[in-house]
Amino acid sequence: MQLVFSDAQYWEDFLPLTFTRPVAEMRCGILTFAERWQKILENTDVSYFTENYLQGKFRNPEDKESLFLVTNFLPTENIVQQIKELKQGEALVYEDELIAAKINMKDFSLHQIEKMTDIKEELVFFKKPTDLFTYNDKAIDFDFELLTKGRVSQELSSTNGFLGDKKDLFIEEGAEIEFSTINTKTGKIYIGKNAEVMEGCNLRGPISLGDNSKFNLGAKIYGATTIGPHCKVGGEVSNIIIFGYSSKGHDGFIGNSVIGEWCNFGADTNSSNLKNNYGHVKLWNYRTKAFEDTGLQFAGVIMGDHSKTAINTQLNTGTIVGVASNIFKAGFPPNLIENFSWGGFKDDEKFKLDKAYEVAEKAMARRKVPLTDDDKAILKYVFETY
């Protein structure tokens, strides 16, 4: 059975994170939404129903019987069972939105659906970027159970200090932790394969450190924090998500934020996550093209892929950074930094596309990942369109 992961109406609401990916490829908890559903449904036959310009990289659905699924929620056991038992032409609806359906993609149409069942249970649903860090504790708990049930963790080295219950700590094969403090009293901690927690780190859960990622010497990590694969994180972070392949390797503070892939924070970059007047934070909304009240007192930076900050960069509370932006001028840049900005300020010139390719190729080569023609086509589309 083909899984068709649909962006539904949510793709625009997650910009700038989704300029370069479908909603299903965002990370929250330990896994991406796509990885989570593949694990739940024990199915790796995956395709994506997303923006046309992304379909070159993210496989189009084939014309066959499929499970059409909106991925950006955490299901209950009952919902999972209902999804597995769907028959052809049946669908599940939550808050008047279709979230799962058994249909044939050859004649894709909601008119195929003959029976809709309303879900009455309250679900953890992710509808905007700030939801990713707001509900990250719940996602970490969900994924921890999904990934570790019936398995045995590696032992924690005796050089470390530990607080909490050992059942809330899971260390994958090849991971290293020495001379650090680990506290699971406030949440679970998951350390991925071949990850490293260097000496002097202080971890206070819930935390997920992805495969082949590192917490640098003396890092202070407050939950709920998710670091994806192949990242380096140092300094102080609190309640952030990094999708993967990005570095915040030095001192400086980032809190209540979501960072894409292939980003880099220069030494002593700091992001405010609380206004001086303790008021609600406003964030730019790409759909309404206006700054809107998040209802949150704490919100830092939402950063698209391939963006960079120079040393000593200062980011305002509630800053949106687009794709392939370079922030290096003195002073606080504005709360909306455009895609391919060269400098970070309004009306700065754009980073040239061929130079953006060149930098991306160099950065990705360090992780032995190629910049493909599909990647270039996505960046070109964003450059020319947005």
XYZ file of C-alpha atoms in Angstrom:
386
model
C 0.000 0.000 0.000
C 1.393 3.369 -1.068
C 1.521 6.066 1.627
C 0.770 9.504 0.220
C 1.881 12.206 2.639
C -0.183 15.303 1.944
C 0.604 18.929 2.751
C -3.148 19.590 2.645
C -3.673 23.264 3.483
C -0.701 23.534 5.854
C 2.312 24.049 3.564
C 2.083 27.850 3.430
C 1.523 28.124 7.183
C 4.933 26.516 7.863
C 6.990 28.843 5.659
C 9.949 29.547 5.588
C 10.653 25.968 6.780
C 8.653 24.450 3.920
C 10.162 26.506 1.087
C 12.529 23.554 0.618
C 10.490 20.547 1.815
C 7.002 19.103 2.236
C 5.372 19.372 5.654
C 6.030 15.648 6.216
C 9.810 16.224 6.114
C 9.866 18.588 9.099
C 11.311 17.263 12.348
C 9.651 17.414 15.758
C 10.307 15.069 18.678
C 12.957 12.563 17.614
C 11.682 11.855 14.097
C 10.375 13.706 11.081
C 6.627 13.412 10.516
C 7.363 11.089 7.564
C 9.697 8.861 9.585
C 7.153 8.656 12.406
C 4.319 7.471 10.168
C 6.524 4.991 8.333
C 7.435 3.507 11.714
C 3.835 3.489 12.972
C 2.417 1.914 9.817
C 5.466 -0.289 9.093
C 5.506 0.915 5.498
C 8.304 2.565 3.509
C 6.425 2.916 0.185
C 6.201 6.702 0.511
C 5.265 9.511 -1.855
C 4.357 13.175 -1.381
C 1.420 15.323 -2.454
C 3.048 18.736 -2.297
C 3.984 21.867 -4.269
C 4.838 21.203 -7.926
C 8.357 22.635 -7.674
C 9.200 20.218 -4.829
C 8.058 17.094 -6.666
C 11.348 16.724 -8.523
C 13.068 15.854 -5.259
C 10.130 14.391 -3.348
C 8.521 11.489 -5.168
C 5.141 11.961 -6.844
C 2.355 9.513 -5.944
C 1.834 6.617 -8.345
C -1.594 5.933 -9.820
C -2.625 3.141 -7.484
C -4.542 2.349 -4.322
C -3.132 4.496 -1.533
C -3.452 5.662 2.038
C -3.694 9.441 1.786
C -2.441 10.948 5.035
C -1.959 14.362 6.608
C 1.097 13.783 8.798
C 1.434 16.737 11.172
C -0.282 15.303 14.252
C 0.401 12.734 16.965
C -2.102 9.870 16.796
C -3.547 7.904 19.668
C -3.548 4.092 19.568
C -7.238 4.240 18.694
C -6.628 6.579 15.732
C -3.798 4.381 14.441
C -6.128 1.395 14.533
C -8.865 3.327 12.730
C -6.389 4.337 10.008
C -5.201 0.766 9.556
C -8.806 -0.464 9.246
C -9.904 2.072 6.626
C -11.559 0.522 3.583
C -11.547 1.878 0.036
C -13.544 5.107 -0.101
C -13.438 5.700 3.670
C -11.857 8.672 5.446
C -11.207 10.159 8.876
C -11.949 13.823 9.607
C -10.671 15.968 12.470
C -12.046 19.469 13.136
C -13.677 19.476 9.668
C -10.374 18.610 7.952
C -9.634 15.302 6.245
C -6.577 13.651 7.812
C -6.638 10.122 6.356
C -8.361 8.406 3.442
C -8.160 5.149 1.473
C -8.364 6.152 -2.189
C -6.964 5.393 -5.638
C -4.539 8.099 -6.802
C -5.285 7.246 -10.446
C -8.557 9.158 -10.193
C -7.620 11.407 -7.289
C -10.685 13.195 -6.032
C -12.388 13.595 -2.707
C -15.542 12.516 -4.522
C -14.158 8.966 -4.193
C -14.877 9.164 -0.480
C -18.169 7.535 0.393
C -17.890 7.490 4.183
C -16.351 10.058 6.531
C -15.858 9.422 10.236
C -15.353 12.333 12.630
C -12.596 11.935 15.211
C -13.812 13.113 18.595
C -10.558 12.613 20.518
C -8.369 15.668 21.095
C -5.131 15.357 19.123
C -1.795 17.151 19.325
C -1.877 18.918 15.953
C 0.948 21.031 14.537
C -0.458 23.907 12.476
C 2.321 26.520 12.485
C 6.083 26.753 13.137
C 5.756 27.715 16.803
C 3.696 24.572 17.448
C 6.822 22.531 16.693
C 8.692 23.783 19.759
C 5.543 24.372 21.866
C 4.509 20.687 21.689
C 7.985 19.221 21.252
C 7.891 17.643 24.723
C 4.844 15.606 23.714
C 6.493 14.589 20.422
C 9.676 13.464 22.200
C 7.615 11.346 24.614
C 5.697 9.795 21.712
C 8.800 8.981 19.661
C 10.771 7.744 22.681
C 8.125 5.095 23.317
C 7.858 4.271 19.601
C 11.617 3.788 19.141
C 12.697 2.204 22.422
C 9.823 -0.115 23.414
C 11.210 -3.590 24.094
C 14.802 -2.494 23.515
C 17.745 -2.057 25.889
C 19.798 1.132 26.110
C 23.572 1.245 26.224
C 24.880 1.782 29.733
C 25.652 5.344 30.845
C 29.353 5.723 31.649
C 30.159 6.071 35.364
C 32.074 9.305 34.650
C 28.707 11.089 34.310
C 26.381 12.507 36.929
C 22.765 11.342 36.640
C 19.424 12.507 38.091
C 16.083 10.837 37.450
C 14.927 7.412 36.335
C 17.227 5.415 34.058
C 14.219 4.149 32.074
C 13.836 7.701 30.739
C 17.326 7.667 29.206
C 18.086 5.782 26.001
C 21.550 5.693 24.442
C 21.863 4.171 20.979
C 24.767 2.069 19.746
C 28.014 3.968 19.177
C 27.001 7.056 21.183
C 29.501 8.522 23.667
C 28.831 10.526 26.846
C 31.589 11.316 29.341
C 31.979 13.684 32.323
C 28.590 15.372 31.842
C 25.376 15.707 33.863
C 22.176 14.058 32.656
C 18.798 14.943 34.224
C 15.670 13.047 33.175
C 13.531 14.268 36.075
C 12.006 16.882 33.760
C 11.747 14.697 30.649
C 13.138 11.834 28.622
C 16.560 11.985 26.936
C 17.374 10.132 23.722
C 20.931 9.969 22.359
C 21.136 8.758 18.749
C 23.577 6.422 17.030
C 27.206 7.593 17.013
C 26.233 10.855 18.697
C 28.600 12.470 21.182
C 28.045 14.482 24.351
C 31.429 16.056 25.049
C 32.838 16.664 28.507
C 31.203 19.223 30.767
C 27.765 19.278 29.138
C 24.607 19.749 31.190
C 21.477 18.108 29.771
C 18.044 18.664 31.282
C 15.317 16.728 29.443
C 13.279 16.298 27.404
C 16.050 16.163 24.788
C 16.764 14.277 21.579
C 20.258 14.310 20.073
C 20.218 12.895 16.547
C 22.474 10.351 14.891
C 26.077 11.543 14.394
C 25.394 14.853 16.155
C 27.427 16.468 18.935
C 26.943 18.628 21.986
C 30.207 20.559 22.188
C 32.260 21.042 25.349
C 30.316 22.622 28.197
C 27.016 22.955 26.340
C 23.934 23.808 28.411
C 20.837 22.148 26.941
C 17.354 22.796 28.315
C 14.326 20.867 27.052
C 12.236 20.408 25.195
C 15.026 20.388 22.597
C 15.494 18.325 19.444
C 18.746 18.250 17.504
C 18.512 16.373 14.211
C 21.283 14.302 12.601
C 24.787 15.576 11.780
C 24.612 18.760 13.895
C 27.030 20.495 16.260
C 25.574 22.449 19.164
C 27.377 24.442 21.838
C 26.676 27.319 24.201
C 23.169 27.534 25.649
C 19.922 26.434 24.005
C 16.410 26.036 25.371
C 13.351 24.489 23.696
C 14.681 24.541 20.145
C 14.416 22.242 17.144
C 17.151 21.879 14.535
C 16.035 19.744 11.596
C 19.545 18.478 10.815
C 22.952 19.201 9.257
C 23.220 22.617 10.969
C 25.736 24.072 13.414
C 25.464 26.291 16.453
C 28.857 25.273 17.690
C 29.857 28.217 19.880
C 28.725 30.259 22.863
C 25.546 32.276 22.550
C 21.871 31.641 23.336
C 19.050 30.375 21.125
C 15.643 29.631 22.646
C 12.113 28.704 21.541
C 13.177 28.421 17.917
C 13.059 26.187 14.835
C 16.107 25.962 12.558
C 16.207 24.266 9.158
C 19.045 22.316 7.544
C 22.501 23.542 6.451
C 22.353 26.624 8.687
C 25.288 28.021 10.645
C 25.364 30.375 13.622
C 28.555 32.416 13.973
C 30.235 32.550 17.383
C 28.277 34.452 20.037
C 25.105 34.705 17.958
C 22.218 35.386 20.318
C 18.476 35.284 19.704
C 16.077 37.019 22.069
C 13.060 34.894 22.947
C 11.347 37.298 25.390
C 10.265 40.916 24.857
C 11.334 43.548 27.388
C 7.667 44.243 28.168
C 6.880 40.508 28.583
C 4.159 40.833 25.950
C 3.061 38.347 23.313
C 5.459 37.861 20.412
C 4.366 38.608 16.858
C 5.697 36.643 13.873
C 5.485 37.232 10.137
C 2.811 35.110 8.461
C 3.533 34.371 4.787
C -0.112 33.527 4.081
C -1.580 36.810 5.364
C 1.577 38.839 4.632
C 1.404 40.477 8.051
C 2.878 40.170 11.539
C 0.450 38.219 13.719
C 0.181 37.659 17.459
C 1.408 34.152 18.336
C -0.200 34.249 21.770
C 3.204 33.204 23.114
C 5.413 35.043 25.587
C 8.476 33.117 24.398
C 9.401 32.868 20.712
C 12.852 33.266 19.162
C 13.804 32.620 15.531
C 12.326 30.553 12.703
C 15.094 30.005 10.117
C 14.897 28.486 6.641
C 17.542 26.203 5.121
C 21.065 27.337 4.148
C 20.978 30.575 6.199
C 23.969 31.917 8.140
C 24.790 34.473 10.829
C 28.112 36.224 11.378
C 29.891 36.363 14.738
C 28.159 38.467 17.417
C 24.872 38.577 15.486
C 21.897 39.774 17.531
C 18.444 38.549 16.523
C 15.263 40.198 17.775
C 12.466 38.377 19.566
C 10.255 36.736 16.959
C 12.528 36.839 13.899
C 11.758 35.043 10.636
C 14.788 34.236 8.461
C 14.224 33.038 4.905
C 16.202 30.570 2.801
C 19.923 31.130 2.053
C 20.074 34.419 3.941
C 23.377 35.864 5.144
C 23.157 38.062 8.241
C 26.334 39.980 8.971
C 25.667 43.704 9.437
C 25.982 45.446 12.819
C 22.898 46.035 14.956
C 19.576 44.238 15.239
C 18.276 43.138 11.830
C 14.512 43.388 11.232
C 12.043 40.726 12.341
C 11.616 39.562 8.738
C 14.800 38.692 6.812
C 14.119 37.897 3.180
C 15.194 34.825 1.236
C 18.734 35.202 -0.158
C 19.327 38.422 1.781
C 22.947 39.578 1.579
C 23.378 41.436 4.875
C 20.094 40.788 6.656
C 18.492 44.224 6.415
C 15.527 45.475 4.397
C 16.378 46.324 0.778
C 19.835 44.731 0.993
C 20.979 43.208 -2.268
C 20.297 39.531 -2.886
C 22.855 36.789 -2.484
C 23.671 35.747 -6.052
C 22.186 32.370 -6.947
C 25.399 30.880 -8.348
C 27.237 31.915 -5.169
C 24.463 30.359 -3.068
C 24.976 27.093 -4.961
C 28.723 27.326 -4.386
C 28.398 27.842 -0.623
C 25.779 25.099 -0.328
C 27.993 22.645 -2.208
C 30.934 23.373 0.090
C 28.859 23.116 3.266
C 27.157 19.909 2.192
C 30.417 18.308 1.037
C 31.667 18.520 4.628
C 28.891 16.040 5.515
C 29.496 14.057 2.312
C 26.089 15.048 0.914
C 25.876 16.252 -2.699
C 23.946 19.326 -3.829
C 21.791 17.724 -6.503
C 20.169 19.245 -9.573
C 16.827 18.869 -7.771
C 18.199 20.857 -4.817
C 19.384 23.569 -7.200
C 16.013 23.675 -8.932
C 14.258 24.205 -5.580
C 16.627 27.017 -4.580
C 16.241 28.613 -8.025
C 12.445 28.528 -7.752
C 12.502 30.119 -4.301
C 15.001 32.732 -5.511
C 12.879 33.706 -8.526
C 9.427 33.380 -6.966
C 9.632 34.554 -3.383
